[in-house]
XYZ file of C-alpha atoms in Angstrom:
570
model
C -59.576 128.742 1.889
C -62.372 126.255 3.123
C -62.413 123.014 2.994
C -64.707 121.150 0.000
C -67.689 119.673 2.072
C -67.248 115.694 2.050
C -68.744 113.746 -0.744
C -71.169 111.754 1.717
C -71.556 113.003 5.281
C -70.965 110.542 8.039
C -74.805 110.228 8.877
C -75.610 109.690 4.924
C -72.884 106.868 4.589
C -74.960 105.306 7.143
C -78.107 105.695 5.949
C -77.126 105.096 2.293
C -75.769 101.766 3.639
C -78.632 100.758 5.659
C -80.840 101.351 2.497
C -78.421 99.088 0.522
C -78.497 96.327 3.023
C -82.539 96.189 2.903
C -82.723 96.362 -0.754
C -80.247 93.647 -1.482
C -82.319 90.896 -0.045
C -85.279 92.118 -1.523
C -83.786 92.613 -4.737
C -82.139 88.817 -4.588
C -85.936 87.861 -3.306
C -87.455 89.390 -7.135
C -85.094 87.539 -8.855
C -85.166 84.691 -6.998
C -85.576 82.241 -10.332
C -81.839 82.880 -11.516
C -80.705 81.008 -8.335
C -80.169 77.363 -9.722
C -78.441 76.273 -6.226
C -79.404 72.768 -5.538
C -80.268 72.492 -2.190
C -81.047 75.771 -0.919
C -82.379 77.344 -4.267
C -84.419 80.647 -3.352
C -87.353 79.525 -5.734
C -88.185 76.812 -3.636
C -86.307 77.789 -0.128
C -88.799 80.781 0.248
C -91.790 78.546 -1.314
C -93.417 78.758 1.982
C -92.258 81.565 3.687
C -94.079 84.991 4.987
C -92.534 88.032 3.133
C -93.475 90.646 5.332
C -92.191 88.362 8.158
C -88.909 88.160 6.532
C -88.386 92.074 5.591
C -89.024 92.813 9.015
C -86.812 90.335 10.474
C -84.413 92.029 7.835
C -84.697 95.532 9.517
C -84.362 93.896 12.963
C -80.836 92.597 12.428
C -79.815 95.805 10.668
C -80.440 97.160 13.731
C -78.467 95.100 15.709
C -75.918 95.095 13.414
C -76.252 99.470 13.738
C -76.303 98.903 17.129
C -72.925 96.073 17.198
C -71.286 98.880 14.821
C -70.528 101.435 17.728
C -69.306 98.991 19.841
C -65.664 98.165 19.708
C -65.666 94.895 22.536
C -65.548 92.201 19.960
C -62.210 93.707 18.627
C -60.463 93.765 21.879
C -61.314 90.299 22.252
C -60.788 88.724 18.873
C -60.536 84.468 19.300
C -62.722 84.564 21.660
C -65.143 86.728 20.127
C -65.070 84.760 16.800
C -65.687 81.102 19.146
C -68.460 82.323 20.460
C -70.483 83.982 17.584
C -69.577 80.858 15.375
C -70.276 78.542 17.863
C -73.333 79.983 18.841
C -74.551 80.236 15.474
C -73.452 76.880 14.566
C -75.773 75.088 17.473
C -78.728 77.212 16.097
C -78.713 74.783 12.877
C -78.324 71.603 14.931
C -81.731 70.893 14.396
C -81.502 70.494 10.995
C -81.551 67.002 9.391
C -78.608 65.466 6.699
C -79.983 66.597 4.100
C -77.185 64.810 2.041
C -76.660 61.471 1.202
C -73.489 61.273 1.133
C -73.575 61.098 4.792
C -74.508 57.770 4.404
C -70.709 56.893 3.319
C -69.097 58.617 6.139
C -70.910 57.726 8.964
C -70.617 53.454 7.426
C -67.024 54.348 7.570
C -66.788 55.715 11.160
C -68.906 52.955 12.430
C -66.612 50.464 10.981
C -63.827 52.130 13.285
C -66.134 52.209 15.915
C -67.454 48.263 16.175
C -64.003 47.069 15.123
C -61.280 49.109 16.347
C -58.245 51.307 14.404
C -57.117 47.835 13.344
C -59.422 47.018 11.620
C -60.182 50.160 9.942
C -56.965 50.718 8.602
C -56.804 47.298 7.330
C -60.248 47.509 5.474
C -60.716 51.048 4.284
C -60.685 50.575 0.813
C -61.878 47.221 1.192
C -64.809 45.777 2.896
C -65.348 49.681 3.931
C -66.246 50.742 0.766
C -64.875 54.395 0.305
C -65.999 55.046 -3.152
C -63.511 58.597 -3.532
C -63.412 59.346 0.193
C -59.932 59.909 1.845
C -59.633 58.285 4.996
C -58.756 60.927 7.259
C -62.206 62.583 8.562
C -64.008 59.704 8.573
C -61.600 57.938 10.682
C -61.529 61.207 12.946
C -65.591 60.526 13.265
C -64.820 56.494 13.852
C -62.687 57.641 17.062
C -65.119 60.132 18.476
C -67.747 57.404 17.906
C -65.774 55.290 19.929
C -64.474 56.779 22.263
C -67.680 59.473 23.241
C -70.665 57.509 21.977
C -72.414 56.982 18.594
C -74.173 60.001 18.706
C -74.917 62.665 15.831
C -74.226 65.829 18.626
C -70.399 64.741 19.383
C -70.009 65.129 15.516
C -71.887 68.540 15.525
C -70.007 69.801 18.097
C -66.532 68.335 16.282
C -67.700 70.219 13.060
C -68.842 73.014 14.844
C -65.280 73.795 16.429
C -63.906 73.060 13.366
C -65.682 76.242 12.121
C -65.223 78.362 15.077
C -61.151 77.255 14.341
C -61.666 78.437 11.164
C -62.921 81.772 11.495
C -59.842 82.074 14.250
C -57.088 80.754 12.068
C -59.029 83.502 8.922
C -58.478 86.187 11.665
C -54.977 85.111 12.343
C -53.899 84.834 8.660
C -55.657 88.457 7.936
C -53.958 89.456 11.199
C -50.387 87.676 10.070
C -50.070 89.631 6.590
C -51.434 92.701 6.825
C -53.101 93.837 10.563
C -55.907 92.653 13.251
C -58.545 94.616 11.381
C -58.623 93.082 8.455
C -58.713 89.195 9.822
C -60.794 89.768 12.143
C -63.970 91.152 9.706
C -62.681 88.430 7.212
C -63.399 85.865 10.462
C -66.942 87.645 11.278
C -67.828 87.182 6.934
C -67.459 83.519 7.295
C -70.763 83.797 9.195
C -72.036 86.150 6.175
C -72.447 82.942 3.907
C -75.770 81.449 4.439
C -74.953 78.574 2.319
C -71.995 77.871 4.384
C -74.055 77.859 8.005
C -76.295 74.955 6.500
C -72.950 72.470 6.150
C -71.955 72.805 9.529
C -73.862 70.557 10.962
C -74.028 68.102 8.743
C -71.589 64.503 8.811
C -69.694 65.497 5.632
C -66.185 66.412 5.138
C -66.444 70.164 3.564
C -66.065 72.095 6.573
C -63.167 70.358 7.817
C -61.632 70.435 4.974
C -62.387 74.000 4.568
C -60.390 74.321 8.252
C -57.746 72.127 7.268
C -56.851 74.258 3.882
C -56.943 77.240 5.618
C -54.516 76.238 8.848
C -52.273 74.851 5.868
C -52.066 78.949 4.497
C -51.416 80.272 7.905
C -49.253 77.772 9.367
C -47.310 77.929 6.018
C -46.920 81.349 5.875
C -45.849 81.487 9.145
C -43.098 79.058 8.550
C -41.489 80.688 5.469
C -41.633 84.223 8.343
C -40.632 82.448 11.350
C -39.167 78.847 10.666
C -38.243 77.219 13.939
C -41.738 75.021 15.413
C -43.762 76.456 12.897
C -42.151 73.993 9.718
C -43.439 70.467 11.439
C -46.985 72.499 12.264
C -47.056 73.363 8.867
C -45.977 70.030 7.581
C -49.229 68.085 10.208
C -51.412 70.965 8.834
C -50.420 69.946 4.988
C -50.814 66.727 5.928
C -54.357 66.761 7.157
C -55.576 68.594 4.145
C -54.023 65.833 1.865
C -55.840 63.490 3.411
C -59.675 65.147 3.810
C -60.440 65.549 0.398
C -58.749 64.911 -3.526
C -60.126 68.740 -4.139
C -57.531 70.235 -1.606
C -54.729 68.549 -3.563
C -54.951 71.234 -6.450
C -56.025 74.233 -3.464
C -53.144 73.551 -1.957
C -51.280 74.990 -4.964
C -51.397 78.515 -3.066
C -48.682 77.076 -0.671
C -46.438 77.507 -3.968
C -47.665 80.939 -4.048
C -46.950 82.180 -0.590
C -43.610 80.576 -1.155
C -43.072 82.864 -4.274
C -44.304 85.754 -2.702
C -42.200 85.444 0.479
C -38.734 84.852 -1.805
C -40.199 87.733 -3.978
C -40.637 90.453 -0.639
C -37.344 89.358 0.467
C -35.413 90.110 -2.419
C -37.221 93.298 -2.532
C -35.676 94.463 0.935
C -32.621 92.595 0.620
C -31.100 91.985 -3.147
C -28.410 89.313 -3.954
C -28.568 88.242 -0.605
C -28.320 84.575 -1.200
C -28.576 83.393 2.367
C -32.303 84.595 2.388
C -32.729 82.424 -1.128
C -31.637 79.201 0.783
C -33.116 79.901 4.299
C -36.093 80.327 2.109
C -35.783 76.915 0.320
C -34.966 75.347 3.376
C -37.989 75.733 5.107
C -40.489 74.940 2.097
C -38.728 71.685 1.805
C -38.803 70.780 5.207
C -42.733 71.031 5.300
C -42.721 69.941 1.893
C -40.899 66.521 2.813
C -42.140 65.761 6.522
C -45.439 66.932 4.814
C -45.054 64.158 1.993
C -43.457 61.058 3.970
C -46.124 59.940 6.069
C -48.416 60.479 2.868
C -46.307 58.407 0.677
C -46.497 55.949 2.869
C -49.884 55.936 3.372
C -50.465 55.996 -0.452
C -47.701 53.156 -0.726
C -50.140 50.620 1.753
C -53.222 51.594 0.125
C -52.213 51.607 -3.504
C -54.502 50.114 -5.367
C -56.790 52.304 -3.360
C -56.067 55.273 -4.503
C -55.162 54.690 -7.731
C -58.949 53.029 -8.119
C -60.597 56.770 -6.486
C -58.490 58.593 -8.943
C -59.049 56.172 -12.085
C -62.623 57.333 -10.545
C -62.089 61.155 -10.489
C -60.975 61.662 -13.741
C -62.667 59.127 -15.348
C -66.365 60.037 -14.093
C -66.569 62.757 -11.399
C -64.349 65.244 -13.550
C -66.787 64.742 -16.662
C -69.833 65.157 -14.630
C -68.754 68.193 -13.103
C -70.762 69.782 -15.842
C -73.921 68.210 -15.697
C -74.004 68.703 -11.659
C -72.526 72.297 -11.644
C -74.359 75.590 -10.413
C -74.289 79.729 -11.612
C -71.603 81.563 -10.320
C -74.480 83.879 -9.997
C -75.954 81.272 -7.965
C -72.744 80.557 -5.766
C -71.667 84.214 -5.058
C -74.859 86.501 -4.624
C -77.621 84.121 -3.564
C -75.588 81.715 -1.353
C -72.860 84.083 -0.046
C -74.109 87.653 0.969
C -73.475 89.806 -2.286
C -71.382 92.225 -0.498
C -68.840 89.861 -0.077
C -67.653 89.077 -3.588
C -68.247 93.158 -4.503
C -65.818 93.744 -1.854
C -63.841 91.026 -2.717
C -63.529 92.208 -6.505
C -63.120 95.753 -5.523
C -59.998 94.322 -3.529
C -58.029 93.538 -6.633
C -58.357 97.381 -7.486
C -57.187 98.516 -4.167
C -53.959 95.511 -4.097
C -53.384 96.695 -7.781
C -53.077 100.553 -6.530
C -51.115 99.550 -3.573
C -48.586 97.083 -5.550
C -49.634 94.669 -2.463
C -47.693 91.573 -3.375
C -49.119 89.669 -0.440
C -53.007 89.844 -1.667
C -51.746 87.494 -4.600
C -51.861 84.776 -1.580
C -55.526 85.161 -1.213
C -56.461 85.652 -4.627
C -55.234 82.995 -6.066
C -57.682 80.043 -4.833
C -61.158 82.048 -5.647
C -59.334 82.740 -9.140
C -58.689 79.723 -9.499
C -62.118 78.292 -9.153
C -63.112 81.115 -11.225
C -60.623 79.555 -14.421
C -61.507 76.320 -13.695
C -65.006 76.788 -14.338
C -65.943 75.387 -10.858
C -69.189 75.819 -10.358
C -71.211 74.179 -7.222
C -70.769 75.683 -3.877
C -70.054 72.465 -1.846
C -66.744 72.533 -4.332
C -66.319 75.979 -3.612
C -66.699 75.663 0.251
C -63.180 75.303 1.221
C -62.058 78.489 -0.312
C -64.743 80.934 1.516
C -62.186 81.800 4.012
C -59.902 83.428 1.111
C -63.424 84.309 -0.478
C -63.793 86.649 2.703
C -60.316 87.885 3.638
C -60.500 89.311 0.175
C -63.863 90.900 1.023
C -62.295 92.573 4.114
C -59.100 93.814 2.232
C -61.881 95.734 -0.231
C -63.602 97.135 2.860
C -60.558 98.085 4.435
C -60.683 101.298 1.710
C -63.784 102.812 3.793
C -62.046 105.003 6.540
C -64.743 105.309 8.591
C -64.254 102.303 10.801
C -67.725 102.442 12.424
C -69.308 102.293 8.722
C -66.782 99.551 7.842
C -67.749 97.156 11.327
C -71.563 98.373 10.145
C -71.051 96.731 6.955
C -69.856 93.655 8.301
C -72.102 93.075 10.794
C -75.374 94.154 8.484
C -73.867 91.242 6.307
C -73.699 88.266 9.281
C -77.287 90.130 10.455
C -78.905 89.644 6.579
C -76.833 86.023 6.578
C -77.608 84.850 9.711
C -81.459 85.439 8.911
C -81.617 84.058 5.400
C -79.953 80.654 6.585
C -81.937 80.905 9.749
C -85.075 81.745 9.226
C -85.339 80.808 5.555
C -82.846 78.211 4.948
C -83.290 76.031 8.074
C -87.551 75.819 7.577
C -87.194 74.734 4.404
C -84.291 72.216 5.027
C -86.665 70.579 7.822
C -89.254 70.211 5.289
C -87.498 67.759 3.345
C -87.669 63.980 2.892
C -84.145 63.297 4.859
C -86.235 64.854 8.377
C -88.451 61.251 8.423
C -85.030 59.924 9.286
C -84.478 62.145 12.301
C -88.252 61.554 13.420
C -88.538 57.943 12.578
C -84.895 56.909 15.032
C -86.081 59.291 17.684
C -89.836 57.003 17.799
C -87.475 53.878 17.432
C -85.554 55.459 20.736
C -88.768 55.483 22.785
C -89.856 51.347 22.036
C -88.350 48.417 24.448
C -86.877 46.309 21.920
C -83.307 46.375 21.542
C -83.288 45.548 18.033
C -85.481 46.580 14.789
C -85.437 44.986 11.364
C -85.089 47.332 8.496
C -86.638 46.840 4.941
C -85.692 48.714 1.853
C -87.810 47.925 -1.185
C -86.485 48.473 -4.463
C -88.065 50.724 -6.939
C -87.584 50.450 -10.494
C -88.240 53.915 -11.106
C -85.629 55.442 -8.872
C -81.964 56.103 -9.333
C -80.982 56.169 -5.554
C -80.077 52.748 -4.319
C -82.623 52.763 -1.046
C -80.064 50.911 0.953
C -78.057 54.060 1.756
C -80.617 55.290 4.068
C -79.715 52.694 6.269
C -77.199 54.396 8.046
C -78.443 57.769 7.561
C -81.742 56.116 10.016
C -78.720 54.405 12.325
C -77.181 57.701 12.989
C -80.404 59.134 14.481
C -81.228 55.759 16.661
C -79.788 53.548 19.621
C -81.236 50.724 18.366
C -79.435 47.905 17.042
C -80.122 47.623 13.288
C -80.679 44.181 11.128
C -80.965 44.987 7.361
C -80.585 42.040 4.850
C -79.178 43.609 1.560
C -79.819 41.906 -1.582
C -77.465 43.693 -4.294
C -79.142 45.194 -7.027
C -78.343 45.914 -9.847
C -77.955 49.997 -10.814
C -80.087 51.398 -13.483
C -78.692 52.472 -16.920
C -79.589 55.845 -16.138
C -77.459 55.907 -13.164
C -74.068 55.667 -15.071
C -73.645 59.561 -15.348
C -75.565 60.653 -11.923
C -73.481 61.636 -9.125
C -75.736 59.688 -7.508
C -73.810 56.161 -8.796
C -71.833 55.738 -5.441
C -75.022 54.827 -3.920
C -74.626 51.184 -6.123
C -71.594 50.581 -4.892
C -73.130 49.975 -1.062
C -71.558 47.166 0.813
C -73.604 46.099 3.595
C -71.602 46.313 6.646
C -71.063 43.223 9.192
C -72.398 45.162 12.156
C -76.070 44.801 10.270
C -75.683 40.996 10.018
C -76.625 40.610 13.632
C -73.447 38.828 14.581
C -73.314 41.293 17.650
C -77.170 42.045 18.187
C -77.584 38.753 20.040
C -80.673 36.333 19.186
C -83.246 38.064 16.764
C -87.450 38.083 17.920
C -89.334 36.974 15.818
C -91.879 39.987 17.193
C -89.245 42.795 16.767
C -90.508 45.841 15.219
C -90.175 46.499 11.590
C -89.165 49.757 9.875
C -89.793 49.986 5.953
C -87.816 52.631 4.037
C -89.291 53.094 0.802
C -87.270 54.586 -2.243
C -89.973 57.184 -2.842
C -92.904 59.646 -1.465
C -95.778 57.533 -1.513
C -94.818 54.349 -3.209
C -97.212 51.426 -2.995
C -95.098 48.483 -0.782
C -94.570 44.987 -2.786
C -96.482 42.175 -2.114
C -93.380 40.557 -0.310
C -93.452 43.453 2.398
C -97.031 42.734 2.715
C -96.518 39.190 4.027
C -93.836 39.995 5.755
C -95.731 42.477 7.781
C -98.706 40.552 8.180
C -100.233 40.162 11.605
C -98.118 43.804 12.540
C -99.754 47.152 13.219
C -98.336 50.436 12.000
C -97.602 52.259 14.824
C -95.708 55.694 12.681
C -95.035 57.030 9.816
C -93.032 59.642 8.548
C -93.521 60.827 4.728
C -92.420 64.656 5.028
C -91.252 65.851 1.432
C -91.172 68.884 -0.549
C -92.109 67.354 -3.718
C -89.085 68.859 -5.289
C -86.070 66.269 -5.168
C -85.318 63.077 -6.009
C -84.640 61.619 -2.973
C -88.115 61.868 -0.781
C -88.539 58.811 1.377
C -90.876 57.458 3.471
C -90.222 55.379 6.940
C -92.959 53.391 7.979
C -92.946 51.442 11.168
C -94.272 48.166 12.095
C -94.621 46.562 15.153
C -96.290 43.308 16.876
C-alpha cells in the first residue's frame, strides 16, 4: 500500500511561509489606522517613509532569515549566540533619543546618588528626591554607575542593553529548564521579534530591567522548587530585585505561586501520599519566600510613609487612569509585537491542552493575566514578553520540520528587526525629545564650564517645562544652573499621566553650590514648553545684548510634548 502524499511538501511549506511573512507586513501596513500605539503608532511611524524601500528591505531579511534557517551554529552555541544578536541589535538603537519623559525622574534620582553619595540617597529618596511612584532600586543601580563610570547616557545603554541580552539568556534557560533547548532558545531569538520592545532598550527607564528581573525570578524559582540547595537564596535576591523595580511586578510575580502549585502538583503525580515531597516542597518556597521578604520589610519599614504615599497614589489616580491612557490589544500584539508571535502563542494553549502539559500553565498565566485585567498599553505589558514568546515557541514546536520552524523564527526577528529599525528608529529621531540630544552635544563643544538654563512657562501646556532639565543634563558635560520658580499645575492636568511632571523638585546640584562662581557672560539655553512658542518679554531682557548661536526645534507635529532649545551666548 503507498503512502498518502504529504499535505504540503517540504519546498511548499517554505514557500507558503515566505509568502506569509511578506504579506503580513504589508497587510499590517493597509491597516495601519487600527494601530492606536502611542509612541510608535504605524499611522504616523511610516508618515514619512518609502514603501517600496521598505518591501524590499522586507524580502532582504527573509532572505537572510532563509539563509540563517539551514544553518544550525547558533544552536550549538546558545548564550552566546543570544548575547551577541541582542547586543548587537541593542547598540543599533543607541542613537535614538528619550523619547519619554519619564526619564526625567530617573536620571534626577541617579544624579542625586551620584553628587551626594549612597548616604545620602538612601536618606532622601522619598524626600528631597522626589520619586513620585518610582521604587528605588534601578534608579539607585543608575546613581552607582553614574558614579562610579561617569555621568554618561552610553554606561546606562550598555547596563540596559545587557540587561536584555540576560534576558533573552535566562528566556532560553527557563524554555530549556521545563521542557528542552529548542524551545528556549527560539523563545530567546522572539524577544528580538518585538519591534516595540527594541525601541525601550535604550532608553533610561525601568521596563526592561524589570522585564529581566521578573523573568530571573521564574527561572531561578523554578529551579529552586527542582533543585533546592544554592538556588533558594538566588531565588530569594532575584525576588527581591523585582520587588523593588517596579509596583507592576508585585501582582506578576503571582506566577511564583503558580510554579509552586505546579511543581507540588507533578510530584504527587509521580509519587502519591508521599508526604516528604509535600514538605521538602514547602520548605523551599518559604525559604525564598522569607529571605525574599526580610530585607523588603525592612526597607518598607524605613521608608514608610513612602510607600504608603506611592500606593495611596496607585490606586487612587494611576489605577483610574489606566483607562483613559490604555492602547488595543490589537495595537499591543500584531502591530507592536510581530503577529506570529501571539498566533503561535494562542495556538500553544491547543497543543498544552492535547498534551495535558501541566508545566505550560507557568507561562500562561502572566499574558492571561494581562489579558483579564484589561491591561492595555505595551510599556505595562513589557515585562511579560518573555512568557509572551516562550509561549510562541511552545506553539511552533508542533511544526516537525525543524528547518521550517528556525525559518519562522528568524523571518520574524528579520521582519522585527526592520520595522523597529528602519521604520521605528527614523521616526523616533524625528521627534521633539532629539533637540535635547543635539542641543547638549553643541553645549559640549563651547569653553564655558557652566550654562544657565531657562524654562518659560506656557499657559497652554500641560507638561511642566522644568522636566526637560535633566533630560538636556543627561546629554551634556556642562554644569547646569536652572532657577525653578514652582508653578502651579493646570486643572486639566489632574487626570493626565502627565501630573508627575508638577510635582518637580529642583535638585541642589542646579543651585550652583558646586559649579563655583557664576559669569555673568555664560551662555544661555532657553527650553520652551512648545514648537514655536513666542519667548516672554522677561526672556527678552534677559537675553539682551546675546546672540543666538543654535537652535533646535525638530518635531513631528503630532505630540504634546515638542520643545524647542534655543541657545544664547555673549
Amino acid at each position: 500500500m503507498e503512502t498518502p502524499p504529504p499535505l504540503l511538501r517540504r519546498n511548499d511549506s517554505f514557500i507558503l511561509l515566505s509568502l506569509t511573512a511578506f504579506l503580513i507586513p504589508v497587510t499590517l501596513f493597509v491597516f495601519r489606522h487600527l494601530d492606536d500605539n502611542k509612541l510608535t503608532g504605524w499611522s504616523w511611524a511610516f508618515a514619512g517613509t518609502d514603501v517600496s524601500v521598505f518591501y524590499f528591505t522586507i524580502v532582504i531579511g527573509l532572505m537572510a532569515a532563509f539563509f540563517l534557517s539551514k544553518v544550525s551554529m547558533m544552536e550549538r552555541f546558545p548564550v552566546a549566540s543570544l548575547m551577541t544578536l541582542t547586543g548587537i541589535t541593542c547598540i543599533l538603537f543607541w542613537t535614538e533619543p528619550e523619547v519619554i519623559v519619564d526619564t526625567s525622574r530617573y536620571f534626577t534620582q541617579a544624579k542625586h546618588l551620584s553628587e551626594y553619595g549612597i548616604e545620602y540617597f538612601i536618606r532622601q529618596w522619598g524626600a528631597e528626591i522626589n520619586a513620585w511612584t518610582d521604587l528605588p532600586l534601578l534608579p539607585f543601580l543608575y546613581g552607582l554607575i553614574f558614579r562610579f563610570f561617569g555621568e554618561n547616557r552610553v554606561y546606562i545603554q550598555c547596563f540596559t542593553a545587557l540587561l536584555f541580552s540576560m534576558t533573552a539568556v535566562v528566556t532560553y534557560l527557563t524554555g530549556k529548564t521545563l521542557w528542552d533547548e529548542n524551545v528556549g532558545f527560539n523563545a530567546g531569538l522572539l524577544l528580538a521579534g518585538i519591534p516595540y520592545l527594541l525601541t525601550q532598550t535604550p532608553l533610561m527607564l525601568v521596563d526592561t530591567a524589570t522585564m529581566f528581573t521578573l523573568i530571573f525570578s521564574v527561572f531561578t524559582f523554578i529551579r529552586a522548587m527542582d533543585k533546592g540547595g544554592i538556588w533558594v537564596p538566588v531565588s530569594a535576591f532575584a525576588v527581591f530585585t523585582a520587588v523593588l523595580s517596579k509596583y507592576s511586578t508585585w501582582m506578576m510575580l503571582s506566577v511564583l505561586g503558580i510554579i509552586f502549585i505546579v511543581h507540588i502538583l507533578q510530584n504527587s503525580a509521580y509519587k502519591p501520599h508521599n508526604s516528604k515531597l509535600l514538605t521538602l516542597a514547602l520548605y523551599r518556597g518559604l525559604s525564598v519566600f522569607f529571605l525574599a521578604a526580610i530585607p523588603v520589610a525592612i526597607i518598607v519599614f524605613y521608608k514608610f510613609e513612602v510607600f504608603a504615599e506611592q500606593i495611596n497614589l496607585l490606586v487612587t489616580f494611576q489605577k483610574p487612569g489606566l483607562k483613559g491612557w490604555s492602547e488595543g490589544f490589537l495595537s499591543t500584539y500584531f502591530f507592536q509585537t510581530h503577529p506570529l508571535i501571539p498566533v503561535a502563542a494562542i495556538f500553544s494553549l491547543y497543543a498544552a491542552v492535547r498534551k495535558r502539559d501541566l508545566r505550560s500553565v507557568i507561562i500562561f498565566w502572566l499574558p492571561l493575566l494581562m489579558i483579564l485585567l484589561w491591561i492595555r498599553r505595551s510599556r505595562y505589558i513589557l515585562p511579560v514578553f518573555p512568557m509572551l514568546t516562550l509561549m510562541a515557541s511552545y506553539g511552533l514546536q508542533s511544526v516537525q520540520d525543524r528547518e521550517l520552524r528556525r525559518y519562522a523564527v528568524f523571518a520574524v526577528v528579520s521582519t522585527s528587526l526592520v520595522i523597529a529599525f528602519g521604520v521605528y528608529l527614523p521616526f523616533l529621531k524625528t521627534m521633539s525629545p532629539v533637540n535635547f540630544m543635539h542641543a547638549g552635544r553643541y553645549l559640549n563643544s563651547l569653553n564655558d564650564p557652566v550654562v544657565e538654563v531657562l524654562t518659560p512657562p506656557s499657559e497652554s501646556f500641560s507638561i511642566n517645562p522644568a522636566v526637560s532639565v535633566p533630560i538636556l543634563d543627561l546629554f551634556t558635560a556642562k554644569k547646569i544652573h536652572y532657577r525653578y520658580k514652582e508653578l502651579d499645575p493646570p486643572e486639566r492636568t489632574k487626570k493626565s499621566p502627565l501630573r508627575f511632571t508638577w510635582a518637580y523638585i529642583n535638585p541642589k546640584y542646579y543651585e550652583n553650590e558646586r559649579g563655583g562662581t557664576l559669569s555673568e557672560s555664560r551662555p544661555i539655553v532657553i527650553i520652551t514648553a512648545e514648537h514655536g512658542e513666542t519667548l516672554p518679554d522677561a526672556i527678552h531682557e534677559k537675553i539682551a545684548g546675546y546672540r543666538k548661536t543654535a537652535e533646535f526645534n525638530a518635531t513631528t507635529g503630532v505630540f504634546r510634548f515638542s520643545p524647542d532649545v534655543i541657545i544664547y551666548e555673549p
